[in-house]
Coordinates of C-alpha atoms in Angstrom, one line a residue:
Chain A
M1 CA 0.4 0.1 -0.1
K2 CA 1.6 3.4 -0.9
K3 CA 1.8 5.7 1.4
S4 CA 1.0 9.2 2.0
M5 CA 3.7 12.0 1.6
F6 CA 3.6 12.4 5.3
E7 CA 3.5 9.0 6.6
V8 CA 6.7 7.9 8.5
G9 CA 7.0 4.2 9.9
R10 CA 4.1 3.2 11.8
S11 CA 2.5 5.5 13.7
S12 CA 4.3 9.2 13.4
V13 CA 3.9 12.0 10.7
N14 CA 6.5 14.2 9.4
L15 CA 5.3 17.7 8.6
P16 CA 7.5 19.2 5.4
M17 CA 5.9 22.4 6.3
P18 CA 6.0 22.8 10.0
A19 CA 3.3 23.8 12.3
Y20 CA 4.9 27.4 13.8
I21 CA 4.1 27.7 17.2
S22 CA 3.5 31.9 17.2
G23 CA 2.2 32.6 21.0
C24 CA 1.8 30.4 23.9
G25 CA 0.1 32.0 27.0
C26 CA 0.0 30.5 30.7
I27 CA -1.3 31.2 33.5
A28 CA -1.7 29.1 37.6
G29 CA -2.9 29.0 40.6
S30 CA -1.2 29.6 44.4
K31 CA 0.8 26.6 44.6
E32 CA 2.8 26.9 41.1
A33 CA 3.7 30.4 42.6
Q34 CA 5.5 28.3 45.1
G35 CA 7.4 26.2 42.7
P36 CA 10.8 26.7 41.0
I37 CA 9.4 28.1 37.9
A38 CA 6.4 30.1 39.1
D39 CA 8.6 34.0 37.7
E40 CA 8.4 32.2 34.7
I41 CA 4.2 31.6 33.8
D42 CA 2.2 35.1 32.8
S43 CA -0.1 35.4 35.1
L44 CA -0.3 33.0 38.7
S45 CA -2.9 33.8 41.3
T46 CA -3.2 33.3 44.5
D47 CA -6.8 32.3 44.6
D48 CA -7.5 29.2 43.3
K49 CA -11.3 29.8 42.6
F50 CA -9.6 32.8 40.6
G51 CA -12.7 34.4 41.7
M52 CA -15.0 32.1 41.3
D53 CA -18.2 30.3 42.6
S54 CA -17.4 26.5 41.9
W55 CA -13.9 24.7 41.1
E56 CA -15.2 23.6 37.4
A57 CA -15.9 27.4 37.0
A58 CA -12.2 28.7 38.1
E59 CA -11.3 25.6 35.6
S60 CA -12.6 27.4 32.9
Y61 CA -11.4 30.7 33.8
L62 CA -8.2 29.7 33.0
Q63 CA -9.0 28.1 30.1
K64 CA -11.2 31.4 29.2
E65 CA -8.1 33.3 30.2
A66 CA -4.6 31.8 28.5
V67 CA -6.4 31.7 25.5
R68 CA -6.8 35.5 26.2
I69 CA -3.4 35.6 26.7
V70 CA -1.7 33.9 24.0
L71 CA -4.5 36.4 21.5
E72 CA -3.4 39.3 23.3
K73 CA 0.4 38.5 23.0
S74 CA 1.2 37.6 19.9
G75 CA -2.2 40.5 18.5
A76 CA -4.1 38.1 17.0
D77 CA -8.2 38.7 16.9
K78 CA -10.6 35.5 17.9
K79 CA -11.9 35.2 14.4
E80 CA -8.7 34.4 12.9
I81 CA -8.3 31.7 14.7
R82 CA -9.9 28.6 12.5
Y83 CA -10.6 26.1 14.7
M84 CA -9.7 25.6 18.9
F85 CA -8.6 21.9 20.1
A86 CA -9.2 22.2 23.3
G87 CA -9.5 19.1 26.3
D88 CA -9.2 19.3 30.2
L89 CA -9.8 15.9 32.5
L90 CA -13.2 17.2 34.0
G91 CA -16.0 15.1 33.5
Q92 CA -17.6 15.4 29.3
S93 CA -14.9 18.2 28.9
I94 CA -17.3 20.6 30.5
A95 CA -14.0 23.2 31.8
S96 CA -13.4 24.1 27.5
S97 CA -17.2 23.6 26.7
F98 CA -18.1 26.3 29.3
G99 CA -14.7 28.3 29.4
L100 CA -14.3 28.8 26.1
L101 CA -17.7 29.8 24.8
D102 CA -17.6 33.1 24.2
Y103 CA -15.4 32.8 21.6
E104 CA -17.3 31.5 19.2
I105 CA -13.6 29.5 17.9
P106 CA -14.9 26.0 15.7
H107 CA -14.2 23.8 18.2
F108 CA -12.8 19.8 18.5
G109 CA -13.5 19.2 22.3
L110 CA -10.4 16.6 22.8
Y111 CA -9.6 14.2 25.7
G112 CA -6.2 12.0 26.7
A113 CA -5.9 12.7 30.2
C114 CA -3.0 14.4 30.9
S115 CA -1.9 13.6 27.5
T116 CA -4.3 16.1 25.5
C117 CA -1.9 18.9 25.5
G118 CA 0.5 16.9 23.5
E119 CA -3.4 15.6 21.6
S120 CA -4.2 18.7 21.1
L121 CA -0.9 20.2 19.9
S122 CA -0.4 17.2 17.4
L123 CA -4.4 17.5 16.2
G124 CA -3.6 21.7 15.3
A125 CA 0.3 21.0 13.5
M126 CA -1.5 18.3 11.3
T127 CA -4.6 20.6 10.7
I128 CA -1.9 23.6 9.7
G129 CA 0.7 21.4 8.4
T130 CA -1.9 20.5 5.4
G131 CA -2.7 23.1 4.7
L132 CA -6.5 22.5 5.9
A133 CA -6.1 26.3 7.9
S134 CA -3.4 29.1 8.9
K135 CA -4.4 29.6 12.2
V136 CA -5.6 27.4 15.3
V137 CA -5.3 27.4 19.0
C138 CA -4.9 24.7 21.2
V139 CA -5.3 24.6 25.3
T140 CA -5.5 22.0 27.5
S141 CA -6.1 23.1 31.6
S142 CA -5.8 21.0 34.6
H143 CA -7.7 22.1 38.3
F144 CA -6.3 20.4 41.3
A145 CA -9.9 21.3 43.4
S146 CA -11.8 19.9 40.0
A147 CA -9.2 16.4 39.4
E148 CA -9.7 15.7 43.3
K149 CA -13.2 15.9 43.0
E150 CA -13.9 14.5 39.7
F151 CA -10.8 11.4 40.4
R152 CA -10.3 11.0 44.0
F153 CA -12.4 12.4 47.6
P154 CA -13.8 15.8 48.0
L155 CA -10.6 18.6 49.4
E156 CA -11.9 18.5 52.4
Y157 CA -11.7 15.2 53.5
G158 CA -8.9 13.6 55.8
A159 CA -6.6 11.4 53.1
Q160 CA -3.4 10.1 53.1
R161 CA -1.4 10.8 49.8
P162 CA 1.2 7.7 49.0
K163 CA 4.6 8.9 48.0
A164 CA 3.7 7.8 44.5
S165 CA 1.2 10.3 44.5
T166 CA 0.9 12.8 42.3
W167 CA -0.1 16.2 43.0
T168 CA -2.6 17.7 39.8
V169 CA -1.3 21.6 38.5
T170 CA -3.9 23.9 39.1
G171 CA -3.0 25.8 35.6
S172 CA -4.1 26.7 31.3
G173 CA -1.8 27.1 28.6
A174 CA -2.3 27.5 25.2
F175 CA -0.8 27.7 21.8
L176 CA -1.1 29.6 18.7
L177 CA -0.2 27.0 15.5
M178 CA 0.5 29.0 12.4
G179 CA 1.7 28.1 9.1
E180 CA 3.4 31.0 8.3
R181 CA 6.9 32.0 9.6
T182 CA 6.8 35.6 11.6
T183 CA 9.5 36.3 13.6
A184 CA 7.3 35.9 17.2
A185 CA 7.7 32.0 16.3
L186 CA 8.8 30.3 19.5
A187 CA 9.4 27.1 17.8
K188 CA 8.5 25.3 14.8
I189 CA 6.8 21.4 15.1
T190 CA 8.2 18.9 12.0
G191 CA 7.1 15.6 13.2
I192 CA 4.1 13.9 15.5
T193 CA 4.6 10.4 17.1
T194 CA 0.5 9.5 18.1
G195 CA 0.6 6.9 21.3
R196 CA -0.9 3.8 21.9
I197 CA -3.2 2.5 24.8
I198 CA -0.9 1.1 26.2
D199 CA -2.1 -1.5 29.8
F200 CA 0.4 -3.0 31.4
G201 CA -1.9 -3.8 34.6
V202 CA -1.0 -1.1 36.8
K203 CA -4.0 -0.6 39.3
D204 CA -3.3 1.9 41.7
N205 CA -4.3 5.4 41.1
A206 CA -2.4 6.6 43.1
N207 CA 0.7 5.3 41.3
M208 CA 0.1 6.1 38.1
G209 CA 3.7 7.5 37.6
C210 CA 4.6 3.8 36.7
A211 CA 1.2 3.6 35.1
M212 CA 1.6 5.7 32.8
A213 CA 5.8 4.7 32.0
P214 CA 4.9 1.8 30.0
A215 CA 3.3 4.2 27.1
A216 CA 6.1 6.9 27.4
A217 CA 8.1 4.4 26.7
D218 CA 6.7 2.5 23.9
T219 CA 5.8 6.2 22.2
I220 CA 10.0 7.4 22.7
W221 CA 10.6 3.7 20.9
Q222 CA 8.5 4.1 18.1
H223 CA 9.2 7.6 17.3
L224 CA 12.8 6.8 17.1
E225 CA 12.2 3.7 15.5
D226 CA 9.7 5.5 12.9
F227 CA 12.4 8.7 12.5
G228 CA 15.3 6.7 12.7
R229 CA 17.3 8.6 14.8
A230 CA 18.8 7.8 17.8
P231 CA 18.4 10.4 22.0
Q232 CA 21.3 12.6 21.0
D233 CA 19.2 13.6 18.6
Y234 CA 17.7 15.9 20.4
D235 CA 18.3 18.0 23.1
R236 CA 16.3 17.2 25.6
I237 CA 13.5 14.5 25.7
I238 CA 10.2 15.9 27.9
T239 CA 7.3 13.8 29.7
G240 CA 4.6 15.0 31.2
D241 CA 4.1 14.4 34.2
L242 CA 5.5 11.0 34.8
G243 CA 6.9 12.0 38.4
Q244 CA 10.2 10.8 40.0
I245 CA 9.1 7.4 40.4
G246 CA 7.8 7.2 36.5
S247 CA 10.2 8.4 35.3
R248 CA 12.5 6.2 36.6
A249 CA 10.5 3.4 35.3
L250 CA 11.0 4.8 32.2
Y251 CA 15.0 5.0 31.9
D252 CA 14.2 0.7 32.8
L253 CA 11.8 0.4 30.5
L254 CA 14.2 1.5 28.1
K255 CA 17.4 0.7 28.8
A256 CA 16.3 -2.9 28.1
K257 CA 15.4 -2.0 24.3
G258 CA 19.0 -0.6 24.6
I259 CA 17.9 3.3 24.7
E260 CA 19.9 5.6 27.3
I261 CA 17.9 8.4 27.9
E262 CA 18.4 9.2 31.5
D263 CA 21.2 12.3 30.0
R264 CA 19.0 14.1 28.8
H265 CA 15.0 13.6 30.3
M266 CA 13.3 15.7 31.6
D267 CA 9.5 15.4 33.6
C268 CA 7.3 18.7 33.4
G269 CA 6.2 17.3 37.0
T270 CA 9.6 17.5 38.5
T271 CA 9.8 21.1 36.9
I272 CA 7.2 23.1 37.5
F273 CA 6.8 21.5 41.2
D274 CA 9.9 21.9 43.6
I275 CA 9.8 18.1 44.9
E276 CA 11.5 18.1 47.7
E277 CA 10.1 21.3 49.2
Q278 CA 6.3 21.3 47.9
E279 CA 4.8 18.0 49.4
V280 CA 3.7 16.6 45.9
G281 CA 4.5 13.4 45.9
S282 CA 5.4 12.0 42.7
G283 CA 5.9 15.4 41.1
G284 CA 2.6 17.4 38.8
S285 CA 0.4 16.1 37.2
G286 CA -2.6 16.9 34.7
C287 CA -2.7 18.6 31.4
G288 CA -1.7 22.0 32.8
C289 CA 1.1 20.6 33.7
A290 CA 2.6 19.9 30.5
A291 CA 0.6 23.0 29.1
V292 CA 2.1 25.4 31.4
T293 CA 5.6 23.8 31.6
L294 CA 5.5 23.9 27.4
A295 CA 4.3 27.4 27.4
A296 CA 6.5 29.4 30.3
H297 CA 9.7 27.1 30.5
I298 CA 10.1 25.1 27.8
L299 CA 9.3 26.6 24.2
P300 CA 11.3 30.4 25.8
R301 CA 14.2 28.0 25.6
I302 CA 14.0 26.5 22.1
K303 CA 13.5 30.0 21.2
S304 CA 17.1 30.9 22.0
G305 CA 18.9 28.3 20.6
E306 CA 19.6 27.0 23.9
W307 CA 17.7 23.3 22.9
Q308 CA 17.7 23.3 19.0
R309 CA 15.0 19.7 19.1
V310 CA 12.7 18.8 21.6
L311 CA 10.5 16.4 22.0
F312 CA 7.4 16.4 24.0
L313 CA 5.7 13.8 25.1
P314 CA 2.2 14.8 27.5
T315 CA 1.2 11.3 29.3
G316 CA -2.0 10.3 30.2
A317 CA -3.6 7.5 32.7
L318 CA -7.2 6.9 31.2
L319 CA -9.1 5.7 34.1
S320 CA -12.2 6.8 36.0
K321 CA -14.0 6.4 39.2
T322 CA -15.9 4.2 37.5
S323 CA -12.8 2.5 36.2
F324 CA -10.9 2.0 38.9
N325 CA -13.8 1.1 41.2
E326 CA -14.6 -1.8 38.8
G327 CA -11.1 -3.7 39.1
L328 CA -9.9 -2.6 36.0
A329 CA -6.2 -1.9 35.5
V330 CA -4.7 1.8 34.8
P331 CA -3.7 2.3 31.0
G332 CA -1.6 5.0 29.8
I333 CA -1.1 7.0 26.6
A334 CA 1.6 9.4 25.3
H335 CA 1.5 11.4 22.2
A336 CA 4.8 13.1 21.0
V337 CA 5.9 16.3 19.4
V338 CA 9.0 17.5 17.4
L339 CA 9.7 20.8 18.2
E340 CA 12.9 22.2 16.4
H341 CA 14.1 26.1 17.2
V342 CA 13.2 28.3 14.4
Chain B
M1 CA -23.0 -11.4 10.6
V2 CA -20.4 -9.4 9.3
N3 CA -19.2 -8.3 12.5
E4 CA -18.3 -11.9 13.3
E5 CA -16.5 -12.2 10.0
R6 CA -14.5 -9.0 10.4
I7 CA -13.4 -9.9 13.7
R8 CA -12.4 -13.4 13.1
I9 CA -8.2 -14.3 12.9
S10 CA -7.4 -16.9 11.1
P11 CA -4.6 -18.9 12.8
D12 CA -1.9 -17.6 10.3
A13 CA -2.8 -14.5 10.5
A14 CA -2.2 -14.0 13.7
K15 CA 0.7 -15.7 14.0
E16 CA 1.6 -12.9 11.6
I17 CA 1.2 -10.5 13.4
Q18 CA 2.2 -11.7 16.1
E19 CA 5.9 -11.5 14.1
N20 CA 5.2 -8.6 12.7
S21 CA 3.8 -7.1 16.1
E22 CA 7.1 -5.6 17.3
T23 CA 6.5 -3.6 20.0
L24 CA 8.3 -2.7 23.0
E25 CA 6.4 -5.4 24.9
G26 CA 10.1 -7.0 23.9
A27 CA 11.7 -5.1 26.1
M28 CA 10.5 -6.8 29.4
P29 CA 12.6 -9.7 30.3
P30 CA 13.0 -12.0 28.2
Q31 CA 10.5 -15.3 28.6
E32 CA 10.5 -18.6 28.0
S33 CA 9.2 -19.5 24.4
S34 CA 6.0 -20.5 24.6
S35 CA 5.3 -24.4 22.4
A36 CA 4.8 -21.6 19.4
G37 CA 4.5 -24.4 16.7
A38 CA 1.2 -25.6 17.4
D39 CA -0.7 -23.5 15.4
K40 CA -4.1 -22.8 17.6
A41 CA -1.1 -21.0 20.1
G42 CA -0.1 -18.1 18.2
V43 CA -2.9 -16.0 20.2
G44 CA -2.9 -18.7 23.4
S45 CA 0.6 -18.0 24.3
R46 CA 0.6 -13.8 23.5
E47 CA -1.9 -13.7 25.6
Q48 CA -0.1 -15.6 28.1
E49 CA 2.8 -13.8 27.3
K50 CA 1.0 -10.5 27.8
E51 CA -0.1 -11.5 31.4
K52 CA 3.3 -12.2 32.7
Q53 CA 4.6 -8.8 30.9
K54 CA 1.9 -7.7 33.8
Q55 CA 2.7 -9.2 36.5
E56 CA 6.4 -8.6 36.6
Y57 CA 6.7 -5.4 35.3
N58 CA 4.0 -5.0 38.9
E59 CA 6.5 -6.6 40.8
Y60 CA 8.6 -4.4 39.6
V61 CA 6.4 -1.1 40.0
K62 CA 6.0 -2.7 44.0
Q63 CA 10.0 -2.6 44.1
V64 CA 10.6 1.2 43.2
T65 CA 7.2 2.0 44.6
P66 CA 8.7 4.2 48.3
T67 CA 6.4 3.5 50.8
K68 CA 6.2 5.4 54.2
N69 CA 7.8 4.5 57.3
L70 CA 5.1 2.3 59.3
W71 CA 6.2 2.8 62.7
W72 CA 6.9 6.4 62.0
Q73 CA 3.5 6.5 61.1
M74 CA 2.1 4.6 64.1
C75 CA 3.8 6.8 66.5
K76 CA 1.5 9.8 64.4
A77 CA -1.1 8.0 64.5
F78 CA -0.9 7.8 67.9
I79 CA 0.3 11.1 69.2
V80 CA -3.5 12.9 66.8
G81 CA -5.8 9.2 68.7
G82 CA -4.6 9.4 71.4
G83 CA -5.6 13.8 71.2
F84 CA -8.1 13.6 70.4
C85 CA -9.1 11.0 72.8
V86 CA -7.5 12.9 75.9
I87 CA -10.0 15.5 74.8
G88 CA -12.9 13.2 74.7
Q89 CA -12.0 12.4 78.0
F90 CA -12.3 16.1 79.1
I91 CA -15.4 16.6 78.6
L92 CA -16.2 13.1 80.0
N93 CA -14.6 14.2 83.2
T94 CA -15.7 17.9 83.1
C95 CA -19.2 17.1 82.3
E96 CA -19.6 14.3 85.4
S97 CA -17.9 16.9 87.8
L98 CA -21.0 19.1 87.0
G99 CA -23.1 16.4 87.8
M100 CA -24.4 14.6 85.2
D101 CA -24.8 10.8 85.0
K102 CA -22.1 9.0 82.9
E103 CA -24.1 8.4 79.9
T104 CA -25.1 12.0 79.7
S105 CA -21.5 12.9 80.2
G106 CA -20.7 10.7 77.1
S107 CA -23.2 12.0 74.9
W108 CA -21.8 15.4 75.6
A109 CA -18.4 14.3 74.5
S110 CA -19.6 12.3 71.6
L111 CA -21.4 16.0 70.7
L112 CA -18.6 18.2 71.0
L113 CA -16.1 16.1 69.2
V114 CA -18.1 16.3 66.0
L115 CA -18.7 19.9 66.6
L116 CA -14.7 20.1 66.7
S117 CA -14.1 17.6 64.0
V118 CA -16.9 19.5 61.7
I119 CA -15.5 23.2 62.8
L120 CA -11.8 22.0 61.3
T121 CA -12.6 20.6 58.6
G122 CA -14.9 23.9 57.4
L123 CA -11.5 25.6 58.5
H124 CA -9.9 23.6 56.4
L125 CA -7.2 22.5 59.6
Y126 CA -8.9 18.9 59.6
Q127 CA -7.9 17.9 56.3
C128 CA -4.0 18.9 57.3
L129 CA -4.5 17.1 60.4
A130 CA -5.5 13.8 58.4
A131 CA -2.4 14.6 56.8
W132 CA -0.2 14.4 59.6
G133 CA -1.7 12.1 61.5
G134 CA -2.9 9.2 59.1
A135 CA -5.3 6.8 61.3
G136 CA -5.0 8.9 64.0
A137 CA -7.4 11.3 62.5
L138 CA -9.9 9.4 60.6
V139 CA -10.4 6.3 63.2
P140 CA -12.1 8.5 66.2
I141 CA -15.5 9.4 65.7
T142 CA -14.0 13.0 64.7
G143 CA -12.6 11.3 61.6
F144 CA -16.4 9.8 60.6
A145 CA -17.7 13.7 61.3
N146 CA -15.0 15.0 58.6
S147 CA -16.0 12.4 55.9
V148 CA -20.1 13.5 56.1
A149 CA -18.7 17.8 56.8
S150 CA -16.0 17.3 53.4
P151 CA -18.7 16.3 51.3
A152 CA -20.5 18.3 52.0
I153 CA -18.5 21.4 51.4
E154 CA -17.5 20.2 48.1
Y155 CA -20.9 19.2 46.5
K156 CA -22.5 22.2 48.1
S157 CA -22.1 23.9 44.5
E158 CA -24.4 20.8 42.6
G159 CA -27.4 23.1 44.6
Q160 CA -29.1 21.5 48.4
V161 CA -30.5 18.1 46.5
F162 CA -28.8 16.7 44.2
G163 CA -25.8 18.1 45.6
I164 CA -25.4 18.0 49.9
G165 CA -28.5 15.8 49.4
V166 CA -27.6 12.5 46.9
K167 CA -23.3 13.5 47.8
I168 CA -23.2 14.4 51.7
F169 CA -22.7 10.4 52.4
T170 CA -21.0 9.2 49.5
I171 CA -17.6 8.5 51.9
A172 CA -20.0 7.4 55.6
G173 CA -22.5 5.6 53.2
P174 CA -20.5 2.2 53.4
V175 CA -19.8 2.5 57.2
I176 CA -23.9 3.0 58.2
L177 CA -25.3 0.4 55.6
Y178 CA -22.9 -2.1 56.8
G179 CA -22.4 -0.9 60.5
V180 CA -26.7 -0.8 60.7
F181 CA -26.2 -4.7 59.0
T182 CA -23.6 -6.3 60.9
S183 CA -25.7 -5.4 64.5
W184 CA -28.8 -6.4 62.7
L185 CA -26.8 -10.0 62.1
L186 CA -25.2 -9.6 66.0
G187 CA -29.4 -9.1 66.8
V188 CA -30.2 -11.9 65.1
F189 CA -27.6 -14.0 66.4
Y190 CA -28.3 -13.0 70.1
W191 CA -32.0 -14.3 69.4
I192 CA -31.6 -17.7 67.8
G193 CA -29.3 -17.4 71.3
I194 CA -32.2 -16.6 74.1
V195 CA -34.8 -19.1 72.5
L196 CA -32.2 -21.9 72.7
G197 CA -32.0 -20.7 75.7
V198 CA -27.6 -20.0 75.6
V199 CA -27.7 -17.1 76.3

């Protein structure tokens, strides 16, 4: 069978006409404001409800605000945006639906758990790279309190957090993708490897790093295989929210396959929080974790040329309260995008 | 019918899929080669291999996942749980010194401890206490009060009926249900004992 001009290997896409990330905006809450990358985040609040009545409304506000910031920073008008690729962690993705309602931009609602940032950037870049649109916005968010409510216990319930657990980031990141190269371009997306759903039978919902590590390892392995590259071709290989323990598992899984990434690996979950000081368990997590870290910390380094090529792969744990209660394992997924210096 | 046709995989095709799908799964420690020669073995052994791989990974995860120090946890639980008991005893003694009988004093102790827990929950202090003290904060009556108060706070935004009304017992519900059921069961045994003249 003849492959299309974009298909590479088994699950990757090559974009000869790259998608330029022309702008980004991010906003985060009070805990992130005490974290190591706080200075780089566009907007911070000490009020985790952001003046809203409920946690869900607060998360909607995060998305609305992130998109407002990216549009303002890049001077783009909302009417120029062809599509919006958005997602969050709440049931039926209500944070995106309600938060982005007022923009009246053609909308694709996505769910890939914490990997949604990678999923939205992949789809956005595919749309741009194949010429279907000239400007799209990709936005994802998560909120600690709404995620606790959705997946765990009420916030004030006296439960102890296991050491392997992760702390959902309260924040949102939005990215403007364009087909046209401008001077403002922060980076370009030149390749995509779409993750598969990988189940290694981990049933512990408090150890999502280890549940997602096999998916991350699979996507990295598949990516290197598809593009015929080695880890040395990247300045950084950045996972979304494996945390300290999940990262360990990732190294070991890849080592068994003869791939060494430890020297160039970075995890957004252990970057956005100081895991020694902030009592976040194994690290940060959530759609907002990868999105905020990408916007605040990673893109500026690619723009400056400090990093020439980065593999960015947000990781997601595909579970719900129901699947967990019914005794199902926690499958993982990881979507990779190649970010390059312009 | 159409679906059935599509789903069925011939042994040859299954073997082909198995051979072609070189994936990360090969990354796990080598597995003993099973009877690969047999026609039907393709699907079966692959299933087995997957199961084995899951088991091995879970064992690995167990090894790398850090746990809390049990003795230190128990020590902290003793301090917090013991603290609540001391407060309870103080209330009990005070009531008795005011001339109340033992039962009334006990009721006051429970009542005030529950009130204290609910107030601490509302002020976001009980959660911090439980995060440190673990079961010491969970097991006493104060933990039960916390498990009722916290959903009430959380689901307030969903309304009085479908929010608080429906969800207030999401955590305490099982305790109430099985508590009542166990008491009923014991009652039945007690009754049987009386009928048989044992009790």
